[in-house]
Short mmCIF file of C-alpha atoms and ligand atoms in Angstrom, two decimals:
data_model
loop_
_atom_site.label_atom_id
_atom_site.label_comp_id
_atom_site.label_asym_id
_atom_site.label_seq_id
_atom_site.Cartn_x
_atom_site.Cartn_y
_atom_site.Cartn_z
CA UNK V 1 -10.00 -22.96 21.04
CA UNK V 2 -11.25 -21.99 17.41
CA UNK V 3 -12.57 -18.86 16.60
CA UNK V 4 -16.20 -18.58 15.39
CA UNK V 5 -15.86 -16.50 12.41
CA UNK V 6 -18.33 -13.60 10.87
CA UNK V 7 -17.01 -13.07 7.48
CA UNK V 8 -18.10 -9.48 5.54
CA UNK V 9 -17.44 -9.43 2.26
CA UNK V 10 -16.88 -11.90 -0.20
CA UNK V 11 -14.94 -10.51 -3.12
CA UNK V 12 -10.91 -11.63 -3.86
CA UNK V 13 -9.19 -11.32 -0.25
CA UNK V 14 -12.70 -12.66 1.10
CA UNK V 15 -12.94 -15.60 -1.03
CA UNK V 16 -9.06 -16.05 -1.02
CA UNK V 17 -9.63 -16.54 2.76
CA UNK V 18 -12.06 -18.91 2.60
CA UNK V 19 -10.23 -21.21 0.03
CA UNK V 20 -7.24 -21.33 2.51
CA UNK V 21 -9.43 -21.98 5.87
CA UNK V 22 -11.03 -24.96 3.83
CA UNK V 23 -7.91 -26.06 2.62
CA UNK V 24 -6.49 -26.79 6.23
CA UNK V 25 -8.89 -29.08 7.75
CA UNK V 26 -8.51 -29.88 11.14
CA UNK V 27 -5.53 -27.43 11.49
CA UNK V 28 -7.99 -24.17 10.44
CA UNK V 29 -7.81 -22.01 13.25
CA UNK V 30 -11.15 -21.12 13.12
CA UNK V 31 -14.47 -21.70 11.10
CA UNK V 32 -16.72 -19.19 9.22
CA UNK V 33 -20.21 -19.01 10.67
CA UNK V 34 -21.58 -16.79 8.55
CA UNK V 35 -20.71 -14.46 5.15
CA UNK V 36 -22.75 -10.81 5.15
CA UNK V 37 -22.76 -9.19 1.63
CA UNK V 38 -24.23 -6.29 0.26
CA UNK V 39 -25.36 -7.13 -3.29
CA UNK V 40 -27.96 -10.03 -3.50
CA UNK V 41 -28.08 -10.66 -6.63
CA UNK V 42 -23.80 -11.15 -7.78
CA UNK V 43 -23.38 -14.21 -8.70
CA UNK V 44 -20.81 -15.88 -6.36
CA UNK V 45 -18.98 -19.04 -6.53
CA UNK V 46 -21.52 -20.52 -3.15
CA UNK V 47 -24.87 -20.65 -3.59
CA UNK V 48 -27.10 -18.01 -2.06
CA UNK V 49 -28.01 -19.52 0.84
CA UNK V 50 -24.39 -19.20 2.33
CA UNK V 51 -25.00 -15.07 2.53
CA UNK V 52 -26.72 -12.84 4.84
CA UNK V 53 -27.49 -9.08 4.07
CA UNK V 54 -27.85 -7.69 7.67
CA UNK V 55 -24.43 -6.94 9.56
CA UNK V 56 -26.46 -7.10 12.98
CA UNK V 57 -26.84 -10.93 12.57
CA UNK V 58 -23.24 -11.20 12.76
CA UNK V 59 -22.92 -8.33 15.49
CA UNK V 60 -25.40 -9.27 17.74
CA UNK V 61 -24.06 -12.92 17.89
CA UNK V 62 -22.49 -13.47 21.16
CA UNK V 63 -20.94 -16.71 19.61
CA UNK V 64 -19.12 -14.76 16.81
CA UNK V 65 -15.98 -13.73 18.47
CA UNK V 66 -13.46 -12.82 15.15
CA UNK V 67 -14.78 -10.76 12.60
CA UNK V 68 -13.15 -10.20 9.04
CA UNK V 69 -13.88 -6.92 7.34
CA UNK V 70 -12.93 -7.29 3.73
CA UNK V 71 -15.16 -4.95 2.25
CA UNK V 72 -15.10 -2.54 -0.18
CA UNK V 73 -16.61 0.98 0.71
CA UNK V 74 -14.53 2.33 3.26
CA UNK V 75 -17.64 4.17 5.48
CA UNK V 76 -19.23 1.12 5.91
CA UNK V 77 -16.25 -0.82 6.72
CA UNK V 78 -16.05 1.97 9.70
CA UNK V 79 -19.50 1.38 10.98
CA UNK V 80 -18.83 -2.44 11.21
CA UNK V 81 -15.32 -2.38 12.76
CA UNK V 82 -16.53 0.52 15.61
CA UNK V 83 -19.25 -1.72 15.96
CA UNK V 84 -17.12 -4.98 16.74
CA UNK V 85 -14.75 -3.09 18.93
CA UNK V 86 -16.96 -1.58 21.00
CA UNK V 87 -18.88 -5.31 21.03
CA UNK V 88 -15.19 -6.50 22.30
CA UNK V 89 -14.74 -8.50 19.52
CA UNK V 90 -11.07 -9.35 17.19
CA UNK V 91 -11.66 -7.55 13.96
CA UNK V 92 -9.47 -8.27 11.19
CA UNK V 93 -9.26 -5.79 8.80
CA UNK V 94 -7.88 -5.34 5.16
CA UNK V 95 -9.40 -2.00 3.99
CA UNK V 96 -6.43 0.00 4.11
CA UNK V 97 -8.52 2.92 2.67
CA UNK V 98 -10.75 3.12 5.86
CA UNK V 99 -8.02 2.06 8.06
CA UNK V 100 -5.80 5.03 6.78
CA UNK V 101 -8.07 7.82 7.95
CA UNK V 102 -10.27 6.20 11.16
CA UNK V 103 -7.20 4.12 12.71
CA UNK V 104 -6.39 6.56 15.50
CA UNK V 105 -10.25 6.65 16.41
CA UNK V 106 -10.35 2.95 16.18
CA UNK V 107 -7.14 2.58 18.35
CA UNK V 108 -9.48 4.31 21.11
CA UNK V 109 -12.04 1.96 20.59
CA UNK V 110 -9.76 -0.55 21.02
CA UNK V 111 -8.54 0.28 24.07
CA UNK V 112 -12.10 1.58 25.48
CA UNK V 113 -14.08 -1.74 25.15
CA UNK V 114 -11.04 -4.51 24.95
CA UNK V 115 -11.42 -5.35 21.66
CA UNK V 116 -8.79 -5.99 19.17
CA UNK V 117 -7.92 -4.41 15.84
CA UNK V 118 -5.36 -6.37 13.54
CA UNK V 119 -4.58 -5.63 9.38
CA UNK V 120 -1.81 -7.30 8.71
CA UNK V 121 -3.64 -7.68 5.18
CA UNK V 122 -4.06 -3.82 5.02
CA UNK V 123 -0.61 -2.97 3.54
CA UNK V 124 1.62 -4.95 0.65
CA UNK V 125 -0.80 -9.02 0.86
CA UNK V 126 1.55 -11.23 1.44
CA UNK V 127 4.48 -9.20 3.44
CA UNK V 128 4.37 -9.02 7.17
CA UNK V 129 5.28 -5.32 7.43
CA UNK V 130 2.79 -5.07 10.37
CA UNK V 131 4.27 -7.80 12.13
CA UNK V 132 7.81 -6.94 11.63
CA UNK V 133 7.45 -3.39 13.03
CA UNK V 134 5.48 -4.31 15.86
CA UNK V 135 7.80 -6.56 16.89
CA UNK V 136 11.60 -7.05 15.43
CA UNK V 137 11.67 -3.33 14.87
CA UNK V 138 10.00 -2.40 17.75
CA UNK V 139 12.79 -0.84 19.01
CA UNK V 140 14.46 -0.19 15.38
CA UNK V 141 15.39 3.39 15.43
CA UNK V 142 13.86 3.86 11.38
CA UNK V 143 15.28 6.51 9.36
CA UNK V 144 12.96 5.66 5.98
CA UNK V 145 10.75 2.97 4.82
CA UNK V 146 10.48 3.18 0.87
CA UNK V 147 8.99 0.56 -1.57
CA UNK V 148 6.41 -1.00 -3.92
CA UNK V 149 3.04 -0.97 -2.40
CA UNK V 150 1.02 -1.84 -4.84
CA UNK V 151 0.85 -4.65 -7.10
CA UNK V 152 -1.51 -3.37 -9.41
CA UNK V 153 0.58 -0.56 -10.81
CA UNK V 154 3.58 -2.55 -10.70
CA UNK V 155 1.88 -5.10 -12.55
CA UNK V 156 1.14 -2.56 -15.64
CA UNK V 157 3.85 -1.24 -15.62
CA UNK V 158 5.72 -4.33 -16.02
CA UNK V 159 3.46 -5.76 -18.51
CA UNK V 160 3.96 -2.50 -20.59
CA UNK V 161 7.82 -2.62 -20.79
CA UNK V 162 8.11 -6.42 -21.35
CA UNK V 163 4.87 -7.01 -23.58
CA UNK V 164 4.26 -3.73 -24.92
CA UNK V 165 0.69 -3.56 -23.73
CA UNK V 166 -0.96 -0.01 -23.84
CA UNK V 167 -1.80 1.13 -20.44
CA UNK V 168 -5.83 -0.17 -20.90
CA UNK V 169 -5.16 -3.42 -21.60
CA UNK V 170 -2.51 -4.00 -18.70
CA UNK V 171 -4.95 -2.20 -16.44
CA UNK V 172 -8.02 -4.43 -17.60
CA UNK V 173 -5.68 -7.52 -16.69
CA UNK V 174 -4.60 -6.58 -13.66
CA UNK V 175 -8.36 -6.24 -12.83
CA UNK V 176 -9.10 -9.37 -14.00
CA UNK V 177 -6.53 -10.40 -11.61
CA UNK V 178 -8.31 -9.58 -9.21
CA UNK V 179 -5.25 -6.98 -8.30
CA UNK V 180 -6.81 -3.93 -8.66
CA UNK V 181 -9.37 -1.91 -6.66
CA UNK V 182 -13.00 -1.70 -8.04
CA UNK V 183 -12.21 1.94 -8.18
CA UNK V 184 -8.86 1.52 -10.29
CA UNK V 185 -8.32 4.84 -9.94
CA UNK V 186 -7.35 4.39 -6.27
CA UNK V 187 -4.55 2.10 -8.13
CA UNK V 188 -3.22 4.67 -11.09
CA UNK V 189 -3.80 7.48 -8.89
CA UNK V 190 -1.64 6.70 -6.03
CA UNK V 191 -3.92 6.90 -3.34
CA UNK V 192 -3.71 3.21 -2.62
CA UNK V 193 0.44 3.14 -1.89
CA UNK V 194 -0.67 6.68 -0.01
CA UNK V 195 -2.63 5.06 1.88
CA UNK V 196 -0.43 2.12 3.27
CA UNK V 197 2.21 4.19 3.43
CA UNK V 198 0.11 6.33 6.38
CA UNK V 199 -0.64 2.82 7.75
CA UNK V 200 3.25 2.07 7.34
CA UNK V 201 4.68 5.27 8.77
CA UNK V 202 1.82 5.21 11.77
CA UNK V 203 4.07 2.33 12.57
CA UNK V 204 7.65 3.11 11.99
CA UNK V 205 7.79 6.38 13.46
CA UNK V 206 4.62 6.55 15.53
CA UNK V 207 3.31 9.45 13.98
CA UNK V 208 0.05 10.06 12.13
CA UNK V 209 -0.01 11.80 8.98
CA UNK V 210 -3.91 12.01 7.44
CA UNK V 211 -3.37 10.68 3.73
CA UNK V 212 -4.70 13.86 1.96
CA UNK V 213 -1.29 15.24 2.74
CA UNK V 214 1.14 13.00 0.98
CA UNK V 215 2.06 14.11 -1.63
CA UNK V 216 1.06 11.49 -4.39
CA UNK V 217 1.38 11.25 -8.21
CA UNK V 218 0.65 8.17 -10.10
CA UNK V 219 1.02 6.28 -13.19
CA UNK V 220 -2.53 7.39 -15.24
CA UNK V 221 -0.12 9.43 -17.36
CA UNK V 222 2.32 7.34 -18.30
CA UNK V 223 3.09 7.24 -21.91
CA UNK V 224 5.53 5.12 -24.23
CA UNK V 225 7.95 8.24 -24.34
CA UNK V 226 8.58 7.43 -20.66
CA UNK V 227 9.02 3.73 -20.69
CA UNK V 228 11.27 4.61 -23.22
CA UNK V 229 13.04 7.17 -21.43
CA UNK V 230 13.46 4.82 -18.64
CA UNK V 231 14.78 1.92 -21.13
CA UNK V 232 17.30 4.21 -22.69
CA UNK V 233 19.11 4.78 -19.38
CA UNK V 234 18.91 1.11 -18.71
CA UNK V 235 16.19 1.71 -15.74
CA UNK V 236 12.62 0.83 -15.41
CA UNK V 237 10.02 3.10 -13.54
CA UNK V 238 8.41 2.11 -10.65
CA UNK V 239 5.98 3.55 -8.56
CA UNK V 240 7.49 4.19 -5.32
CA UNK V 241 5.69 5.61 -1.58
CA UNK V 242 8.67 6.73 1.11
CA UNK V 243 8.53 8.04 4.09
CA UNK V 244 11.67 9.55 5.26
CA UNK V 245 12.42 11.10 8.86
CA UNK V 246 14.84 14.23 8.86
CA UNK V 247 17.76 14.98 11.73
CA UNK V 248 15.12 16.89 13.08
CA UNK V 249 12.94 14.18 13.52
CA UNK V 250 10.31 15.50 10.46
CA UNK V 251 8.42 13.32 8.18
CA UNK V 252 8.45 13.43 4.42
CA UNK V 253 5.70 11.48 2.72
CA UNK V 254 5.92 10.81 -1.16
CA UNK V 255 4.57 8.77 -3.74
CA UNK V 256 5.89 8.98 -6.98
CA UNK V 257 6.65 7.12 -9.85
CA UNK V 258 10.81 6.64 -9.84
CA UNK V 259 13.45 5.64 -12.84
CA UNK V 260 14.77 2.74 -10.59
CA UNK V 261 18.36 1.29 -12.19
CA UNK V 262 19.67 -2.47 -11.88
CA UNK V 263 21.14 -0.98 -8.66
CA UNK V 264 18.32 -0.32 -7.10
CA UNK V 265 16.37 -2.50 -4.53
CA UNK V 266 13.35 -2.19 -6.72
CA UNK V 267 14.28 -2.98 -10.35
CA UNK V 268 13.39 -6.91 -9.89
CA UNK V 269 10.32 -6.96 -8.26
CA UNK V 270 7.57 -7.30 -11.70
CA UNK V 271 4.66 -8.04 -12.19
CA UNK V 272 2.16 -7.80 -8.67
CA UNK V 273 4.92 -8.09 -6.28
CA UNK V 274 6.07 -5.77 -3.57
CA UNK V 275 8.57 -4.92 -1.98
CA UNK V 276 9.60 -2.84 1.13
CA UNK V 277 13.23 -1.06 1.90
CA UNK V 278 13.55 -0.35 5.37
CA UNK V 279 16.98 1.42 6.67
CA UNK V 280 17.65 1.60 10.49
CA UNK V 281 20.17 2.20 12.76
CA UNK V 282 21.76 -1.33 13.83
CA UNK V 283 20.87 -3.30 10.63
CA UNK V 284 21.13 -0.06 8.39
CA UNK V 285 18.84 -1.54 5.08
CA UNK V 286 16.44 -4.44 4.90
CA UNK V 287 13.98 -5.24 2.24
CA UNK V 288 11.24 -7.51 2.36
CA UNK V 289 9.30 -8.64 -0.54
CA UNK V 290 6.51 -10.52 -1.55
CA UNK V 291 3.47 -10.82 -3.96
CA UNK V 292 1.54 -7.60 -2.62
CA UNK V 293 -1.98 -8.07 -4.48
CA UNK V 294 -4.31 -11.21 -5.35
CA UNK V 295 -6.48 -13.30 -3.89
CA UNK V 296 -4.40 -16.18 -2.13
CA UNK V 297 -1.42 -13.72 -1.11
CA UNK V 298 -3.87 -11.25 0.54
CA UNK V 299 -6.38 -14.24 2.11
CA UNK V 300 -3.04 -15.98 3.78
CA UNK V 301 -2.21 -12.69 5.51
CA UNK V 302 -5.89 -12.38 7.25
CA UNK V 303 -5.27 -16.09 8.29
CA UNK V 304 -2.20 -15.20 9.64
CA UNK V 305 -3.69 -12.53 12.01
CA UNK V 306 -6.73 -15.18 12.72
CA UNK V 307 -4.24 -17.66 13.71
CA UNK V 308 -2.06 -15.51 15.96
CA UNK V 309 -4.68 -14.16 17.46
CA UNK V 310 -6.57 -17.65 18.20
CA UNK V 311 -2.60 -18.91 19.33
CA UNK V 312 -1.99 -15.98 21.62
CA UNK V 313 -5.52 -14.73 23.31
CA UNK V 314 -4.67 -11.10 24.38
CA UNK V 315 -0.96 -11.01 24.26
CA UNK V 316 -0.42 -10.65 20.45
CA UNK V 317 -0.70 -6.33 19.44
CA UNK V 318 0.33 -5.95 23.22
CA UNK V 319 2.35 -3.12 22.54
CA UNK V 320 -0.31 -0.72 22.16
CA UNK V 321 0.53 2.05 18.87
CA UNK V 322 0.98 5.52 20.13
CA UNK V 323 0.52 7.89 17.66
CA UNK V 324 1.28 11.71 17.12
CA UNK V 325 -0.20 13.54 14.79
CA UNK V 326 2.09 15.59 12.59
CA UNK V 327 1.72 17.60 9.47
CA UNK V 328 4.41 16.33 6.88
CA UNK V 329 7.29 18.07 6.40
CA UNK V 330 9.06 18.22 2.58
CA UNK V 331 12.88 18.88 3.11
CA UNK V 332 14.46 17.20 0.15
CA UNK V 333 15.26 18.38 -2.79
CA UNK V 334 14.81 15.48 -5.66
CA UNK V 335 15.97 15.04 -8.74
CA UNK V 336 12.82 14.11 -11.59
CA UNK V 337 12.12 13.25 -14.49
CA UNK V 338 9.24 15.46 -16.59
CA UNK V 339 7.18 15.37 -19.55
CA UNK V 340 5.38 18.41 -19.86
CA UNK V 341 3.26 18.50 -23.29
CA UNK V 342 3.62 21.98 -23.20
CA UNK V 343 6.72 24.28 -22.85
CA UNK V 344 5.59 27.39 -22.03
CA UNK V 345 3.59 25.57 -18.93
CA UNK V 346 7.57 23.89 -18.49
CA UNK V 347 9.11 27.27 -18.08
CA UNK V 348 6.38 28.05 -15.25
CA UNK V 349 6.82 24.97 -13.21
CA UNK V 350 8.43 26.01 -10.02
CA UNK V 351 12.02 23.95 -11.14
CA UNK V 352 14.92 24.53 -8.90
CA UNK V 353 17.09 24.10 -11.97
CA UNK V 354 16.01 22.78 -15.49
CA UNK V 355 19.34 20.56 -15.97
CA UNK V 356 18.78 19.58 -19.54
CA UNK V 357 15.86 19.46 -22.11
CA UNK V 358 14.98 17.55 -25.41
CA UNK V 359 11.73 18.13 -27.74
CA UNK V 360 9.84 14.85 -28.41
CA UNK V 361 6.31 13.82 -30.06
CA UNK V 362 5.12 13.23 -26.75
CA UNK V 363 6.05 17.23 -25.32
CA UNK V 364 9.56 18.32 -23.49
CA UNK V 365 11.37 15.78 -21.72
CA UNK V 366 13.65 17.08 -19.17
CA UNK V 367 15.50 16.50 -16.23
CA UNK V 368 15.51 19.01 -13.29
CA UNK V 369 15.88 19.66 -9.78
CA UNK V 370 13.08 20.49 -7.52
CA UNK V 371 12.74 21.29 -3.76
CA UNK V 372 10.20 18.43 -2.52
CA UNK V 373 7.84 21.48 -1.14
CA UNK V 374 7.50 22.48 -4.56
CA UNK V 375 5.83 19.09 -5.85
CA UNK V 376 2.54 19.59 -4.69
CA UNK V 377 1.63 22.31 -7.20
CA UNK V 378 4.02 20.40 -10.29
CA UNK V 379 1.59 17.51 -10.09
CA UNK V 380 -1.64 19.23 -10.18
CA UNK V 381 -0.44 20.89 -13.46
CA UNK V 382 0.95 18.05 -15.07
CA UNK V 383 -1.90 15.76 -13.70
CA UNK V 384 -4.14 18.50 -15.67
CA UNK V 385 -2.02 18.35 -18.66
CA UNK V 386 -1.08 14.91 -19.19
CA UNK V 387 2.23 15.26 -18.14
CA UNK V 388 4.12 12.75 -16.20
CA UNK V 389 6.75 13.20 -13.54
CA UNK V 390 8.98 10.41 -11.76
CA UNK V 391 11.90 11.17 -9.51
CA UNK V 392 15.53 10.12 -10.78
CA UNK V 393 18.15 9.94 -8.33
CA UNK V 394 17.78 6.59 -6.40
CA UNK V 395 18.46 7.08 -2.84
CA UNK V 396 21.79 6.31 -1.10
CA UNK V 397 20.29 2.98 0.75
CA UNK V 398 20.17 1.65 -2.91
CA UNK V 399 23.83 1.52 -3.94
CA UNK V 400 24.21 0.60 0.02
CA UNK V 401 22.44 -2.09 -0.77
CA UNK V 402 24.94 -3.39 -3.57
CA UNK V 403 27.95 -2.49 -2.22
CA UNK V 404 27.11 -4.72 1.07
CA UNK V 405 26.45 -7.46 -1.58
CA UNK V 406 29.90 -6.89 -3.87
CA UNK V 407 31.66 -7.38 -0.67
CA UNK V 408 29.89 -10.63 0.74
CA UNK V 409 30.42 -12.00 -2.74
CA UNK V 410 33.86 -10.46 -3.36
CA UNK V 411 36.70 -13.36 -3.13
CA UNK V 412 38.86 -12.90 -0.21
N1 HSE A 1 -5.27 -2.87 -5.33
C1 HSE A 1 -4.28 -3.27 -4.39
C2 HSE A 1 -2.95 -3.42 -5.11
C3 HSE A 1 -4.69 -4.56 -3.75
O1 HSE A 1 -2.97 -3.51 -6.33
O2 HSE A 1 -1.93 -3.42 -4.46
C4 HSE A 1 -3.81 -4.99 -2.61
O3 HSE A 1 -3.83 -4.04 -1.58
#
């Protein structure tokens, strides 16, 4: 059977979808009835008559049974996705933003009215996190999951160290891209990897953490000093999201830009990719990667859930997520990386130990030691001050990482 689709939204993962669906033919596991938007008047690449404005002529249609919410306001996504459940429909979601505060109230939904809530697309485009947690690692016994999670910051980034763009221009391209959010700042700010990295965690560990408590810094104040810092140690800086689980079974949510070396898992992925380090018990580290922003990437993962779901009827997501909530706990203590413009606000920072400390055009540059509970309160006055921060040491599943390779490769 194919699905009779109600499509809302039609901006890059919308349209990326629909390129794909029309691309297979007779294989397409489903068709798109009809396309809500909000704005009339954007001009769009189909011709007017292929919109509607009104969600409830989508809702109300007993025919529609799949509906794809790749909107952009979060609230509204909400509204349509209750809606659906509680209708009994499959919703396919990719709005990580909504999805990363209302999931646990959707999950109810869910199981309330029979409906069906997938978002494969939510987190990382192309990578099947979702699908790998659910099921290979369903019984995985996760210590961390660390990684890229967003392709628009890795994208400037990477286009400032290898072009020497300024930080405008590589952020106007990745919009043009189509990579970014129409709020960039939900890129260069952080919240975006904060966000799938709730959505992430919800599913490693079980546990809910609401994303207004990880602690997130991002890239808006990068500057050439730091690029440069990076270069001169032979690393690159990437922005990183990690959730790590203590021996006591607490959860430690960060996302911060890191100095990532050749021997890190990291230092290869450029440009919009992703990539996602997950260490377990039996398998101990695994990374998947994969472009993690852009049109096509992002549309093939909402196919993916379509098909599945069209293949499988009720079975697939048959593990239903139980979640905990739990308030974050910071137990590490990190070694950074900080530019502070100013050094008598330097001195105040709450530093475990200031380990060395150089005078530059740009401010102080040093290298210290801070207790992860501490960070909060570093990044709110460096955010205020234009000073950067990006953790240095990279973590022990890195050099794992090589060391397993050196000896598959070593000669016997
Ligand atoms: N703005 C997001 C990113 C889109 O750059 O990763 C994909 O979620």
């Amino acid at each position: 059977m194919k699905a009779k689709i109600g499509l809302f939204g039609f901006g890059a993962v919308g349209q990326g979808f629909y390129e794909i669906l029309n691309s297979m033919n007779g294989t397409a596991p489903g068709h798109v009835a009809r396309i809500c938007v909000r704005d009339r008047y954007k001009t769009r690449p189909l011709s007017p008559e292929n919109f509607i404005f009104e969600p409830a002529e989508i809702l109300n249609d007993p025919e529609i049974t799949h509906i794809i919410e790749v909107i952009d306001r979060p609230e509204d996504a909400f509204i349509i996705v209750k809606k659906a459940l509680e209708l009994g429909k499959t919703v396919i979601s990719a709005n990580k933003a909504m999805l990363a505060r209302r999931l646990p109230d959707l999950l109810k939904i869910q199981q309330q009215h029979g409906g069906k809530l997938l978002y494969e697309a939510s987190a990382c485009g192309s990578i099947p996190i979702f699908q790998n947690l659910e099921h290979y690692y369903a019984h995985g016994e996760i210590s961390a999951v660390e990684g890229v999670f967003n392709g628009s910051t890795n994208y400037i980034l990477t286009r400032m160290d290898m072009d020497g763009l300024d930080f405008d221009e590589a952020l106007g391209l990745a919009q043009q891209l189509g990579f970014a959010e129409s709020d960039p700042s939900l890129d260069i700010d952080g919240h975006d990897p904060a966000s799938k990295l709730v959505l992430i965690a919800a599913h490693a560990f079980g546990q809910w953490v609401e994303p207004a408590q990880v602690v997130t810094f991002g890239i808006r104040n990068i500057r050439r000093a730091d690029l440069e810092f990076a270069k001169a140690n032979g690393q690159k800086i990437r922005l990183l999201a990690s959730a790590r689980k203590s021996a006591t079974g607490a959860l430690q949510l960060l996302v911060l830009p890191t100095l990532v070396g050749p021997d890190s898992s990291f230092y290869a992925l450029e440009n919009e990719y992703n990539g996602i380090l997950i260490q377990s018990k039996f398998i101990e580290n695994q990374l998947l990667t994969g472009k993690g922003a852009g049109s096509l990437p992002t549309g093939f993962a909402v196919l993916s859930d379509l098909a599945g779901s069209v293949k499988n009827g009720s079975s697939r997501n048959n593990r239903p997520l139980q979640l905990q909530r739990k308030t974050p706990h910071f137990f590490e203590t990190l070694r950074v990386y900080c530019r502070c413009p100013d050094a008598g606000l330097l001195r105040q920072l709450p530093f475990e130990k200031i380990l060395r400390k150089e005078a530059g055009e740009s401010g102080f540059q040093a290298e210290a030691e801070i207790a992860a509970v501490n960070l909060a309160p570093v990044i709110v006055a460096l955010r205020q001050n234009g000073g950067f921060l990006a953790g240095m040491a990279s973590s022990p599943a890195h050099a794992q990482i090589q060391s397993n390779v050196s000896l598959v490769s070593a000669p016997v």
